[in-house]
């Protein structure tokens, strides 16, 4: 059922519990919301729509629209802030209900409407600062925020209510648990939503961190006018600075070290690397640094990326596999490179059988990431007691260097 978020502004999205992988990659066991909004003046606009499944059925569309007293055929404008199909997949169906509705998107978006949906008429490409007057004081302003998340992305700002429809920016995974507003969630659920915001950021937005900072900078002149941030995924923020500052911190992890914490990512074929892992963990524990441990391939890379994005320190434990990097770790490293996981302090260890080879593959994968690799501990076969003593000592030294990094997040 639609819900009012401001005067004549309604949320009409869906809680997607289909358990599909988001983007065909990322698990969403606790769902995700695909938010869509209706703004009514004399004319009616729908801002972002939904994908073709997960509640985006014709029946649910009718029900949602009727709950705010309008018929889908009375939509005058379909505003598409971003053309990725999670926000546009339902366009062909919606377009049949309201064939006369004008599609409004960024200038770059026009081409994608045609490419994805083969619709080329009645589309307006708007530019930075353009406005659309819906009547009754409802004026929509459009601002390009390229590459948050695709090059064509824009945001829409409704002046009279101060609602910023920010699309992927300021979004998160995790379906609503009863309220759509961040300020109404019970304190027991705060950690869940913070975790899902970080995982969404690390999985979807991280590679575009420089553009996130540019977008926040660009929206700076609007900051005192923004009263509500209504993203296309996740909670709606009536305290906008809370999510803006969180995104700013996440984005800045790409420019500096993250939090003084360590993410340990490890995999082992016959437990030789695992034996050294225990010594490494003892060393870290001595220094009392927060550590998150992921075994690969058992842990999904989505979760690995989330804690690794936040952590200043990364410890990688893996054996050499066929003269190169252990394949599950190669997958993690390739994604870290793709997502531009820069500025990390790193320690690496692992076993090899004959001549090694993990180092070469590792170096190739982390090129240009500005990783500060403090120590590499490789051993043939199983580690000796002396290897383990050195590993524990080096891990403690590594943890001390992480402790010196200033904390940035409050929680
Ligand atoms: Fe939620 Fe980039 O789409």
mmCIF file of C-alpha atoms and ligand atoms in Angstrom:
data_model
loop_
_atom_site.group_PDB
_atom_site.id
_atom_site.type_symbol
_atom_site.label_atom_id
_atom_site.label_comp_id
_atom_site.label_asym_id
_atom_site.label_seq_id
_atom_site.Cartn_x
_atom_site.Cartn_y
_atom_site.Cartn_z
ATOM 1 C CA UNK A 1 0.000 0.000 0.000
ATOM 2 C CA UNK A 2 1.240 3.472 -0.863
ATOM 3 C CA UNK A 3 2.483 5.632 2.021
ATOM 4 C CA UNK A 4 2.599 9.385 2.344
ATOM 5 C CA UNK A 5 6.079 10.807 2.904
ATOM 6 C CA UNK A 6 5.285 14.515 2.449
ATOM 7 C CA UNK A 7 2.371 16.670 1.251
ATOM 8 C CA UNK A 8 1.166 15.013 -1.990
ATOM 9 C CA UNK A 9 4.286 12.854 -2.160
ATOM 10 C CA UNK A 10 3.818 9.098 -1.776
ATOM 11 C CA UNK A 11 6.050 6.025 -1.631
ATOM 12 C CA UNK A 12 4.687 3.376 -3.997
ATOM 13 C CA UNK A 13 7.544 0.900 -4.146
ATOM 14 C CA UNK A 14 7.878 -2.786 -3.364
ATOM 15 C CA UNK A 15 9.590 -4.885 -0.733
ATOM 16 C CA UNK A 16 11.363 -7.378 -2.964
ATOM 17 C CA UNK A 17 11.616 -10.752 -1.247
ATOM 18 C CA UNK A 18 12.092 -12.816 -4.376
ATOM 19 C CA UNK A 19 15.562 -13.880 -3.190
ATOM 20 C CA UNK A 20 16.969 -13.280 -6.637
ATOM 21 C CA UNK A 21 20.579 -12.245 -6.659
ATOM 22 C CA UNK A 22 20.754 -8.464 -6.969
ATOM 23 C CA UNK A 23 22.383 -7.663 -10.320
ATOM 24 C CA UNK A 24 22.550 -11.439 -10.748
ATOM 25 C CA UNK A 25 25.519 -11.479 -8.323
ATOM 26 C CA UNK A 26 24.763 -10.236 -4.815
ATOM 27 C CA UNK A 27 22.655 -12.257 -2.343
ATOM 28 C CA UNK A 28 19.735 -10.437 -0.743
ATOM 29 C CA UNK A 29 18.478 -12.933 1.852
ATOM 30 C CA UNK A 30 16.776 -10.103 3.737
ATOM 31 C CA UNK A 31 15.324 -8.560 0.599
ATOM 32 C CA UNK A 32 15.720 -5.146 -0.919
ATOM 33 C CA UNK A 33 13.254 -2.371 -1.576
ATOM 34 C CA UNK A 34 12.692 -0.954 -5.009
ATOM 35 C CA UNK A 35 11.300 2.461 -4.163
ATOM 36 C CA UNK A 36 9.029 4.393 -6.456
ATOM 37 C CA UNK A 37 7.303 7.678 -5.681
ATOM 38 C CA UNK A 38 4.297 9.653 -6.831
ATOM 39 C CA UNK A 39 4.191 13.450 -6.689
ATOM 40 C CA UNK A 40 0.856 15.188 -7.292
ATOM 41 C CA UNK A 41 0.239 18.759 -8.364
ATOM 42 C CA UNK A 42 -2.264 19.582 -11.083
ATOM 43 C CA UNK A 43 -0.262 16.987 -12.967
ATOM 44 C CA UNK A 44 0.939 13.675 -11.568
ATOM 45 C CA UNK A 45 4.468 12.321 -11.866
ATOM 46 C CA UNK A 46 5.839 8.930 -10.941
ATOM 47 C CA UNK A 47 9.521 9.033 -10.035
ATOM 48 C CA UNK A 48 11.434 5.824 -10.736
ATOM 49 C CA UNK A 49 9.486 2.651 -11.157
ATOM 50 C CA UNK A 50 10.145 -0.972 -10.343
ATOM 51 C CA UNK A 51 11.540 -3.988 -12.077
ATOM 52 C CA UNK A 52 9.271 -6.458 -13.809
ATOM 53 C CA UNK A 53 9.115 -8.929 -10.922
ATOM 54 C CA UNK A 54 9.205 -8.800 -7.140
ATOM 55 C CA UNK A 55 5.803 -7.206 -6.700
ATOM 56 C CA UNK A 56 5.902 -5.065 -9.811
ATOM 57 C CA UNK A 57 2.795 -6.742 -11.137
ATOM 58 C CA UNK A 58 -0.140 -4.986 -12.763
ATOM 59 C CA UNK A 59 -2.309 -5.958 -9.767
ATOM 60 C CA UNK A 60 0.067 -4.397 -7.281
ATOM 61 C CA UNK A 61 0.418 -1.300 -9.465
ATOM 62 C CA UNK A 62 -3.349 -0.820 -9.467
ATOM 63 C CA UNK A 63 -3.579 -1.404 -5.747
ATOM 64 C CA UNK A 64 -0.749 1.029 -4.979
ATOM 65 C CA UNK A 65 -2.116 3.785 -7.179
ATOM 66 C CA UNK A 66 -5.690 3.388 -6.008
ATOM 67 C CA UNK A 67 -4.560 3.676 -2.391
ATOM 68 C CA UNK A 68 -3.585 7.288 -3.152
ATOM 69 C CA UNK A 69 -6.710 7.915 -5.191
ATOM 70 C CA UNK A 70 -5.313 7.902 -8.695
ATOM 71 C CA UNK A 71 -5.594 5.601 -11.659
ATOM 72 C CA UNK A 72 -2.390 4.535 -13.419
ATOM 73 C CA UNK A 73 -3.767 5.962 -16.677
ATOM 74 C CA UNK A 74 -3.752 9.433 -15.085
ATOM 75 C CA UNK A 75 0.027 9.569 -14.786
ATOM 76 C CA UNK A 76 1.298 12.567 -16.764
ATOM 77 C CA UNK A 77 5.048 12.122 -16.347
ATOM 78 C CA UNK A 78 7.291 9.107 -15.831
ATOM 79 C CA UNK A 79 10.566 10.395 -14.364
ATOM 80 C CA UNK A 80 13.473 7.994 -14.804
ATOM 81 C CA UNK A 81 16.446 9.094 -12.716
ATOM 82 C CA UNK A 82 18.473 6.068 -13.784
ATOM 83 C CA UNK A 83 17.931 3.475 -16.466
ATOM 84 C CA UNK A 84 19.211 0.326 -14.789
ATOM 85 C CA UNK A 85 16.353 -2.171 -15.153
ATOM 86 C CA UNK A 86 15.777 -2.576 -11.397
ATOM 87 C CA UNK A 87 14.177 0.890 -11.703
ATOM 88 C CA UNK A 88 12.784 0.685 -15.201
ATOM 89 C CA UNK A 89 11.941 -2.960 -16.005
ATOM 90 C CA UNK A 90 8.243 -2.270 -15.491
ATOM 91 C CA UNK A 91 8.272 0.590 -18.003
ATOM 92 C CA UNK A 92 6.718 -1.341 -20.922
ATOM 93 C CA UNK A 93 3.727 -2.343 -18.739
ATOM 94 C CA UNK A 94 3.315 1.105 -17.183
ATOM 95 C CA UNK A 95 3.605 2.701 -20.586
ATOM 96 C CA UNK A 96 0.614 0.661 -21.765
ATOM 97 C CA UNK A 97 -1.504 2.032 -18.899
ATOM 98 C CA UNK A 98 -0.559 5.624 -19.636
ATOM 99 C CA UNK A 99 0.675 5.808 -23.257
ATOM 100 C CA UNK A 100 0.384 9.595 -23.237
ATOM 101 C CA UNK A 101 2.612 10.086 -20.209
ATOM 102 C CA UNK A 102 5.799 11.892 -21.105
ATOM 103 C CA UNK A 103 8.995 10.090 -20.130
ATOM 104 C CA UNK A 104 11.497 12.444 -18.511
ATOM 105 C CA UNK A 105 15.086 11.376 -18.107
ATOM 106 C CA UNK A 106 18.565 12.866 -18.390
ATOM 107 C CA UNK A 107 19.871 13.684 -21.845
ATOM 108 C CA UNK A 108 22.093 10.607 -21.722
ATOM 109 C CA UNK A 109 19.151 8.522 -20.473
ATOM 110 C CA UNK A 110 17.094 9.066 -23.639
ATOM 111 C CA UNK A 111 19.318 6.740 -25.622
ATOM 112 C CA UNK A 112 19.025 4.026 -22.984
ATOM 113 C CA UNK A 113 15.206 4.174 -22.936
ATOM 114 C CA UNK A 114 15.370 3.346 -26.605
ATOM 115 C CA UNK A 115 18.077 0.688 -26.181
ATOM 116 C CA UNK A 116 16.387 -1.174 -23.332
ATOM 117 C CA UNK A 117 12.706 -0.629 -24.146
ATOM 118 C CA UNK A 118 12.575 0.457 -27.804
ATOM 119 C CA UNK A 119 10.545 3.526 -26.894
ATOM 120 C CA UNK A 120 11.606 6.623 -28.791
ATOM 121 C CA UNK A 121 8.591 8.921 -28.724
ATOM 122 C CA UNK A 122 7.306 11.293 -26.104
ATOM 123 C CA UNK A 123 10.615 11.369 -24.228
ATOM 124 C CA UNK A 124 12.243 14.534 -22.919
ATOM 125 C CA UNK A 125 15.925 14.655 -22.030
ATOM 126 C CA UNK A 126 16.459 17.159 -19.237
ATOM 127 C CA UNK A 127 19.729 18.835 -18.269
ATOM 128 C CA UNK A 128 21.276 20.038 -15.078
ATOM 129 C CA UNK A 129 19.051 22.623 -13.387
ATOM 130 C CA UNK A 130 16.012 22.073 -15.636
ATOM 131 C CA UNK A 131 12.647 22.152 -13.919
ATOM 132 C CA UNK A 132 9.204 20.676 -14.398
ATOM 133 C CA UNK A 133 6.218 22.503 -12.916
ATOM 134 C CA UNK A 134 3.460 20.064 -11.902
ATOM 135 C CA UNK A 135 1.196 22.855 -10.658
ATOM 136 C CA UNK A 136 -0.106 23.533 -7.129
ATOM 137 C CA UNK A 137 3.399 24.545 -6.064
ATOM 138 C CA UNK A 138 5.027 21.237 -6.946
ATOM 139 C CA UNK A 139 8.176 21.972 -8.939
ATOM 140 C CA UNK A 140 10.686 19.282 -9.819
ATOM 141 C CA UNK A 141 14.361 20.210 -10.328
ATOM 142 C CA UNK A 142 16.759 17.861 -12.082
ATOM 143 C CA UNK A 143 20.483 17.519 -11.410
ATOM 144 C CA UNK A 144 22.892 15.156 -13.123
ATOM 145 C CA UNK A 145 24.962 12.984 -10.793
ATOM 146 C CA UNK A 146 26.902 10.993 -13.400
ATOM 147 C CA UNK A 147 28.195 7.558 -12.400
ATOM 148 C CA UNK A 148 26.199 7.248 -9.221
ATOM 149 C CA UNK A 149 25.570 4.660 -10.453
ATOM 150 C CA UNK A 150 25.598 4.837 -14.279
ATOM 151 C CA UNK A 151 26.718 7.771 -16.473
ATOM 152 C CA UNK A 152 23.133 8.877 -17.149
ATOM 153 C CA UNK A 153 22.033 9.082 -13.507
ATOM 154 C CA UNK A 154 20.292 12.187 -12.223
ATOM 155 C CA UNK A 155 18.399 13.138 -9.067
ATOM 156 C CA UNK A 156 15.070 14.918 -8.785
ATOM 157 C CA UNK A 157 14.408 17.517 -6.098
ATOM 158 C CA UNK A 158 10.887 18.671 -5.213
ATOM 159 C CA UNK A 159 11.151 22.213 -3.972
ATOM 160 C CA UNK A 160 8.047 22.727 -1.814
ATOM 161 C CA UNK A 161 8.504 19.568 0.285
ATOM 162 C CA UNK A 162 12.317 19.449 0.169
ATOM 163 C CA UNK A 163 12.289 15.821 -0.977
ATOM 164 C CA UNK A 164 15.377 14.680 -2.850
ATOM 165 C CA UNK A 165 14.700 11.586 -4.951
ATOM 166 C CA UNK A 166 18.279 10.355 -5.038
ATOM 167 C CA UNK A 167 17.928 7.022 -6.837
ATOM 168 C CA UNK A 168 20.853 4.655 -6.077
ATOM 169 C CA UNK A 169 22.685 7.314 -4.058
ATOM 170 C CA UNK A 170 22.111 6.912 -0.295
ATOM 171 C CA UNK A 171 20.491 3.512 -0.822
ATOM 172 C CA UNK A 172 20.913 0.167 0.913
ATOM 173 C CA UNK A 173 19.976 -3.513 0.783
ATOM 174 C CA UNK A 174 17.397 -4.898 3.216
ATOM 175 C CA UNK A 175 13.635 -4.857 2.890
ATOM 176 C CA UNK A 176 11.547 -2.672 5.178
ATOM 177 C CA UNK A 177 10.524 -4.319 8.433
ATOM 178 C CA UNK A 178 7.353 -2.328 9.033
ATOM 179 C CA UNK A 179 8.366 1.286 8.568
ATOM 180 C CA UNK A 180 9.826 3.062 5.572
ATOM 181 C CA UNK A 181 11.451 5.804 7.675
ATOM 182 C CA UNK A 182 14.978 5.479 9.084
ATOM 183 C CA UNK A 183 14.030 7.492 12.189
ATOM 184 C CA UNK A 184 11.293 4.996 13.091
ATOM 185 C CA UNK A 185 13.255 1.749 13.074
ATOM 186 C CA UNK A 186 13.684 0.181 16.509
ATOM 187 C CA UNK A 187 17.203 0.440 17.904
ATOM 188 C CA UNK A 188 17.562 -3.365 17.706
ATOM 189 C CA UNK A 189 17.404 -3.062 13.898
ATOM 190 C CA UNK A 190 19.910 -0.220 13.484
ATOM 191 C CA UNK A 191 22.927 -2.548 13.164
ATOM 192 C CA UNK A 192 21.082 -4.618 10.535
ATOM 193 C CA UNK A 193 20.342 -1.621 8.331
ATOM 194 C CA UNK A 194 23.833 -0.160 8.810
ATOM 195 C CA UNK A 195 25.298 -3.502 7.751
ATOM 196 C CA UNK A 196 23.055 -3.660 4.700
ATOM 197 C CA UNK A 197 23.966 -0.070 3.783
ATOM 198 C CA UNK A 198 27.679 -0.883 3.936
ATOM 199 C CA UNK A 199 27.208 -4.109 1.934
ATOM 200 C CA UNK A 200 25.184 -2.244 -0.712
ATOM 201 C CA UNK A 201 27.832 0.477 -0.873
ATOM 202 C CA UNK A 202 30.752 -1.979 -1.154
ATOM 203 C CA UNK A 203 28.973 -4.146 -3.744
ATOM 204 C CA UNK A 204 27.240 -1.540 -5.915
ATOM 205 C CA UNK A 205 28.635 1.944 -5.359
ATOM 206 C CA UNK A 206 32.256 1.545 -4.198
ATOM 207 C CA UNK A 207 33.851 1.777 -7.650
ATOM 208 C CA UNK A 208 32.193 5.175 -8.108
ATOM 209 C CA UNK A 209 33.289 6.712 -4.808
ATOM 210 C CA UNK A 210 34.956 9.697 -6.482
ATOM 211 C CA UNK A 211 31.641 10.443 -8.200
ATOM 212 C CA UNK A 212 29.740 10.070 -4.911
ATOM 213 C CA UNK A 213 31.927 12.803 -3.419
ATOM 214 C CA UNK A 214 31.438 14.981 -6.502
ATOM 215 C CA UNK A 215 27.659 14.489 -6.288
ATOM 216 C CA UNK A 216 27.587 15.400 -2.581
ATOM 217 C CA UNK A 217 29.669 18.459 -3.358
ATOM 218 C CA UNK A 218 27.359 19.430 -6.195
ATOM 219 C CA UNK A 219 24.250 19.054 -4.034
ATOM 220 C CA UNK A 220 25.934 21.215 -1.387
ATOM 221 C CA UNK A 221 23.973 24.303 -2.388
ATOM 222 C CA UNK A 222 20.733 22.366 -1.768
ATOM 223 C CA UNK A 223 21.709 20.949 1.600
ATOM 224 C CA UNK A 224 19.772 23.436 3.691
ATOM 225 C CA UNK A 225 16.692 22.847 1.520
ATOM 226 C CA UNK A 226 16.738 19.030 1.571
ATOM 227 C CA UNK A 227 14.364 17.820 4.262
ATOM 228 C CA UNK A 228 13.934 14.241 3.141
ATOM 229 C CA UNK A 229 16.146 11.887 1.164
ATOM 230 C CA UNK A 230 14.067 9.341 -0.719
ATOM 231 C CA UNK A 231 16.446 6.872 -2.393
ATOM 232 C CA UNK A 232 15.396 4.112 -4.733
ATOM 233 C CA UNK A 233 16.604 1.354 -2.371
ATOM 234 C CA UNK A 234 16.164 1.242 1.371
ATOM 235 C CA UNK A 235 15.012 3.563 4.109
ATOM 236 C CA UNK A 236 13.749 7.111 3.657
ATOM 237 C CA UNK A 237 15.716 9.683 5.633
ATOM 238 C CA UNK A 238 14.018 12.604 7.422
ATOM 239 C CA UNK A 239 17.416 13.412 8.908
ATOM 240 C CA UNK A 240 19.249 13.722 5.576
ATOM 241 C CA UNK A 241 22.696 14.493 7.001
ATOM 242 C CA UNK A 242 22.806 11.110 8.712
ATOM 243 C CA UNK A 243 22.918 9.181 5.439
ATOM 244 C CA UNK A 244 24.851 11.868 3.548
ATOM 245 C CA UNK A 245 27.641 11.782 6.135
ATOM 246 C CA UNK A 246 27.653 7.992 6.149
ATOM 247 C CA UNK A 247 28.041 7.918 2.365
ATOM 248 C CA UNK A 248 30.731 10.589 2.544
ATOM 249 C CA UNK A 249 32.734 8.464 4.979
ATOM 250 C CA UNK A 250 32.318 5.323 2.895
ATOM 251 C CA UNK A 251 33.407 7.195 -0.229
ATOM 252 C CA UNK A 252 36.444 8.607 1.549
ATOM 253 C CA UNK A 253 37.688 5.100 2.371
ATOM 254 C CA UNK A 254 38.801 5.088 -1.275
ATOM 255 C CA UNK A 255 41.049 8.095 -0.627
ATOM 256 C CA UNK A 256 42.476 7.113 2.725
ATOM 257 C CA UNK A 257 42.626 4.076 4.982
ATOM 258 C CA UNK A 258 39.307 2.787 6.347
ATOM 259 C CA UNK A 259 38.552 2.132 10.003
ATOM 260 C CA UNK A 260 41.271 0.752 12.345
ATOM 261 C CA UNK A 261 39.978 -2.781 11.901
ATOM 262 C CA UNK A 262 41.244 -5.897 10.139
ATOM 263 C CA UNK A 263 39.448 -8.174 7.686
ATOM 264 C CA UNK A 264 41.048 -11.594 7.382
ATOM 265 C CA UNK A 265 40.241 -13.465 4.182
ATOM 266 C CA UNK A 266 41.557 -16.985 3.984
ATOM 267 C CA UNK A 267 41.265 -20.278 2.165
ATOM 268 C CA UNK A 268 43.202 -23.498 2.643
ATOM 269 C CA UNK A 269 43.445 -26.758 0.674
ATOM 270 C CA UNK A 270 44.968 -29.152 3.235
ATOM 271 C CA UNK A 271 45.073 -27.000 6.414
ATOM 272 C CA UNK A 272 48.716 -25.930 6.110
ATOM 273 C CA UNK A 273 47.720 -22.324 5.455
ATOM 274 C CA UNK A 274 45.089 -22.695 8.170
ATOM 275 C CA UNK A 275 47.744 -23.616 10.744
ATOM 276 C CA UNK A 276 49.473 -20.310 10.098
ATOM 277 C CA UNK A 277 46.119 -18.502 10.196
ATOM 278 C CA UNK A 278 45.803 -19.475 13.867
ATOM 279 C CA UNK A 279 49.192 -17.941 14.662
ATOM 280 C CA UNK A 280 48.246 -14.781 12.769
ATOM 281 C CA UNK A 281 44.976 -14.468 14.699
ATOM 282 C CA UNK A 282 46.832 -14.899 17.999
ATOM 283 C CA UNK A 283 49.117 -12.036 17.029
ATOM 284 C CA UNK A 284 46.214 -9.752 16.114
ATOM 285 C CA UNK A 285 44.309 -10.680 19.287
ATOM 286 C CA UNK A 286 47.263 -9.591 21.429
ATOM 287 C CA UNK A 287 46.743 -6.043 20.172
ATOM 288 C CA UNK A 288 42.964 -6.069 20.668
ATOM 289 C CA UNK A 289 42.131 -4.903 17.141
ATOM 290 C CA UNK A 290 38.640 -5.693 15.834
ATOM 291 C CA UNK A 291 38.872 -8.518 13.321
ATOM 292 C CA UNK A 292 36.351 -9.978 10.868
ATOM 293 C CA UNK A 293 37.225 -13.376 9.434
ATOM 294 C CA UNK A 294 35.979 -14.723 6.103
ATOM 295 C CA UNK A 295 36.789 -18.155 4.730
ATOM 296 C CA UNK A 296 36.646 -18.451 0.969
ATOM 297 C CA UNK A 297 35.000 -19.826 -1.054
ATOM 298 C CA UNK A 298 32.526 -20.609 1.775
ATOM 299 C CA UNK A 299 31.703 -16.935 2.510
ATOM 300 C CA UNK A 300 30.025 -15.075 -0.330
ATOM 301 C CA UNK A 301 32.204 -12.342 -1.789
ATOM 302 C CA UNK A 302 29.415 -9.823 -1.119
ATOM 303 C CA UNK A 303 30.093 -10.075 2.632
ATOM 304 C CA UNK A 304 33.853 -10.173 2.144
ATOM 305 C CA UNK A 305 33.748 -6.901 0.230
ATOM 306 C CA UNK A 306 31.578 -5.206 2.856
ATOM 307 C CA UNK A 307 33.954 -5.651 5.771
ATOM 308 C CA UNK A 308 37.050 -5.236 3.577
ATOM 309 C CA UNK A 309 35.794 -1.850 2.320
ATOM 310 C CA UNK A 310 35.478 -0.605 5.889
ATOM 311 C CA UNK A 311 38.752 -2.098 7.190
ATOM 312 C CA UNK A 312 42.094 -0.332 6.957
ATOM 313 C CA UNK A 313 43.857 -3.688 7.310
ATOM 314 C CA UNK A 314 43.456 -6.742 5.102
ATOM 315 C CA UNK A 315 45.091 -10.084 5.837
ATOM 316 C CA UNK A 316 45.094 -12.570 2.993
ATOM 317 C CA UNK A 317 45.867 -16.215 3.602
ATOM 318 C CA UNK A 318 45.904 -18.601 0.663
ATOM 319 C CA UNK A 319 47.986 -21.402 -0.821
ATOM 320 C CA UNK A 320 49.573 -21.288 -4.237
ATOM 321 C CA UNK A 321 47.332 -23.147 -6.684
ATOM 322 C CA UNK A 322 48.775 -24.377 -9.983
ATOM 323 C CA UNK A 323 51.570 -21.764 -9.905
ATOM 324 C CA UNK A 324 49.181 -18.910 -9.189
ATOM 325 C CA UNK A 325 46.620 -17.479 -6.780
ATOM 326 C CA UNK A 326 44.138 -19.841 -5.058
ATOM 327 C CA UNK A 327 41.137 -19.406 -7.431
ATOM 328 C CA UNK A 328 38.499 -18.390 -4.839
ATOM 329 C CA UNK A 329 40.915 -15.680 -3.665
ATOM 330 C CA UNK A 330 41.603 -14.641 -7.257
ATOM 331 C CA UNK A 331 37.865 -13.953 -7.590
ATOM 332 C CA UNK A 332 37.880 -11.817 -4.421
ATOM 333 C CA UNK A 333 40.965 -9.886 -5.552
ATOM 334 C CA UNK A 334 39.569 -9.336 -9.049
ATOM 335 C CA UNK A 335 36.410 -7.851 -7.554
ATOM 336 C CA UNK A 336 38.432 -5.669 -5.192
ATOM 337 C CA UNK A 337 40.293 -4.338 -8.195
ATOM 338 C CA UNK A 338 37.075 -3.801 -10.167
ATOM 339 C CA UNK A 339 35.495 -2.019 -7.194
ATOM 340 C CA UNK A 340 38.658 0.056 -6.616
ATOM 341 C CA UNK A 341 39.483 -1.021 -3.094
ATOM 342 C CA UNK A 342 42.349 1.425 -2.666
ATOM 343 C CA UNK A 343 44.604 2.356 0.250
ATOM 344 C CA UNK A 344 44.793 -0.767 2.368
ATOM 345 C CA UNK A 345 47.497 -2.065 4.662
ATOM 346 C CA UNK A 346 47.970 -5.690 3.738
ATOM 347 C CA UNK A 347 49.621 -8.793 5.118
ATOM 348 C CA UNK A 348 49.747 -12.009 3.109
ATOM 349 C CA UNK A 349 50.681 -15.584 3.970
ATOM 350 C CA UNK A 350 50.288 -19.074 2.573
ATOM 351 C CA UNK A 351 51.689 -22.467 1.711
ATOM 352 C CA UNK A 352 53.126 -23.748 -1.570
ATOM 353 C CA UNK A 353 54.077 -27.218 -2.768
ATOM 354 C CA UNK A 354 56.999 -26.864 -5.200
ATOM 355 C CA UNK A 355 57.953 -23.425 -6.472
ATOM 356 C CA UNK A 356 55.147 -21.099 -5.403
ATOM 357 C CA UNK A 357 53.628 -18.620 -7.818
ATOM 358 C CA UNK A 358 50.868 -16.956 -5.775
ATOM 359 C CA UNK A 359 52.966 -13.828 -5.395
ATOM 360 C CA UNK A 360 53.116 -13.070 -9.118
ATOM 361 C CA UNK A 361 49.348 -13.484 -9.577
ATOM 362 C CA UNK A 362 48.740 -11.447 -6.420
ATOM 363 C CA UNK A 363 50.929 -8.564 -7.579
ATOM 364 C CA UNK A 364 49.223 -8.484 -10.990
ATOM 365 C CA UNK A 365 45.817 -8.299 -9.353
ATOM 366 C CA UNK A 366 46.561 -5.494 -6.912
ATOM 367 C CA UNK A 367 48.417 -3.255 -9.365
ATOM 368 C CA UNK A 368 47.389 0.431 -9.029
ATOM 369 C CA UNK A 369 45.415 -0.142 -5.822
ATOM 370 C CA UNK A 370 48.060 1.620 -3.674
ATOM 371 C CA UNK A 371 48.163 -1.242 -1.207
ATOM 372 C CA UNK A 372 50.844 -1.077 1.422
ATOM 373 C CA UNK A 373 51.887 -4.747 1.669
ATOM 374 C CA UNK A 374 53.679 -4.958 5.016
ATOM 375 C CA UNK A 375 54.747 -8.582 5.079
ATOM 376 C CA UNK A 376 54.558 -11.722 3.000
ATOM 377 C CA UNK A 377 55.002 -15.042 4.769
ATOM 378 C CA UNK A 378 55.244 -17.983 2.410
ATOM 379 C CA UNK A 379 56.407 -21.491 3.341
ATOM 380 C CA UNK A 380 56.849 -24.789 1.572
ATOM 381 C CA UNK A 381 54.477 -27.523 2.734
ATOM 382 C CA UNK A 382 53.576 -27.021 6.395
ATOM 383 C CA UNK A 383 54.858 -24.137 8.580
ATOM 384 C CA UNK A 384 57.645 -24.843 11.084
ATOM 385 C CA UNK A 385 57.439 -23.682 14.692
ATOM 386 C CA UNK A 386 59.822 -20.879 13.763
ATOM 387 C CA UNK A 387 57.515 -19.879 10.856
ATOM 388 C CA UNK A 388 54.608 -19.725 13.300
ATOM 389 C CA UNK A 389 56.552 -17.682 15.838
ATOM 390 C CA UNK A 390 57.475 -15.152 13.150
ATOM 391 C CA UNK A 391 53.888 -15.089 11.843
ATOM 392 C CA UNK A 392 52.492 -14.296 15.302
ATOM 393 C CA UNK A 393 55.073 -11.569 15.818
ATOM 394 C CA UNK A 394 54.479 -10.030 12.366
ATOM 395 C CA UNK A 395 50.702 -10.144 12.860
ATOM 396 C CA UNK A 396 51.006 -8.290 16.177
ATOM 397 C CA UNK A 397 53.236 -5.709 14.487
ATOM 398 C CA UNK A 398 50.686 -5.383 11.677
ATOM 399 C CA UNK A 399 47.814 -4.979 14.160
ATOM 400 C CA UNK A 400 49.766 -2.240 15.980
ATOM 401 C CA UNK A 401 50.126 -0.326 12.701
ATOM 402 C CA UNK A 402 46.351 -0.630 12.171
ATOM 403 C CA UNK A 403 45.622 0.642 15.697
ATOM 404 C CA UNK A 404 47.425 3.877 14.847
ATOM 405 C CA UNK A 405 44.946 4.702 12.075
ATOM 406 C CA UNK A 406 42.318 7.203 13.279
ATOM 407 C CA UNK A 407 38.735 6.064 13.611
ATOM 408 C CA UNK A 408 36.294 7.761 11.243
ATOM 409 C CA UNK A 409 32.872 6.229 11.842
ATOM 410 C CA UNK A 410 30.948 6.896 15.011
ATOM 411 C CA UNK A 411 29.347 3.452 14.980
HETATM 412 FE FE1 LIG B 1 19.369 0.396 -8.369
HETATM 413 FE FE2 LIG B 1 21.940 1.188 -10.484
HETATM 414 O O1 LIG B 1 20.259 0.543 -9.997
#
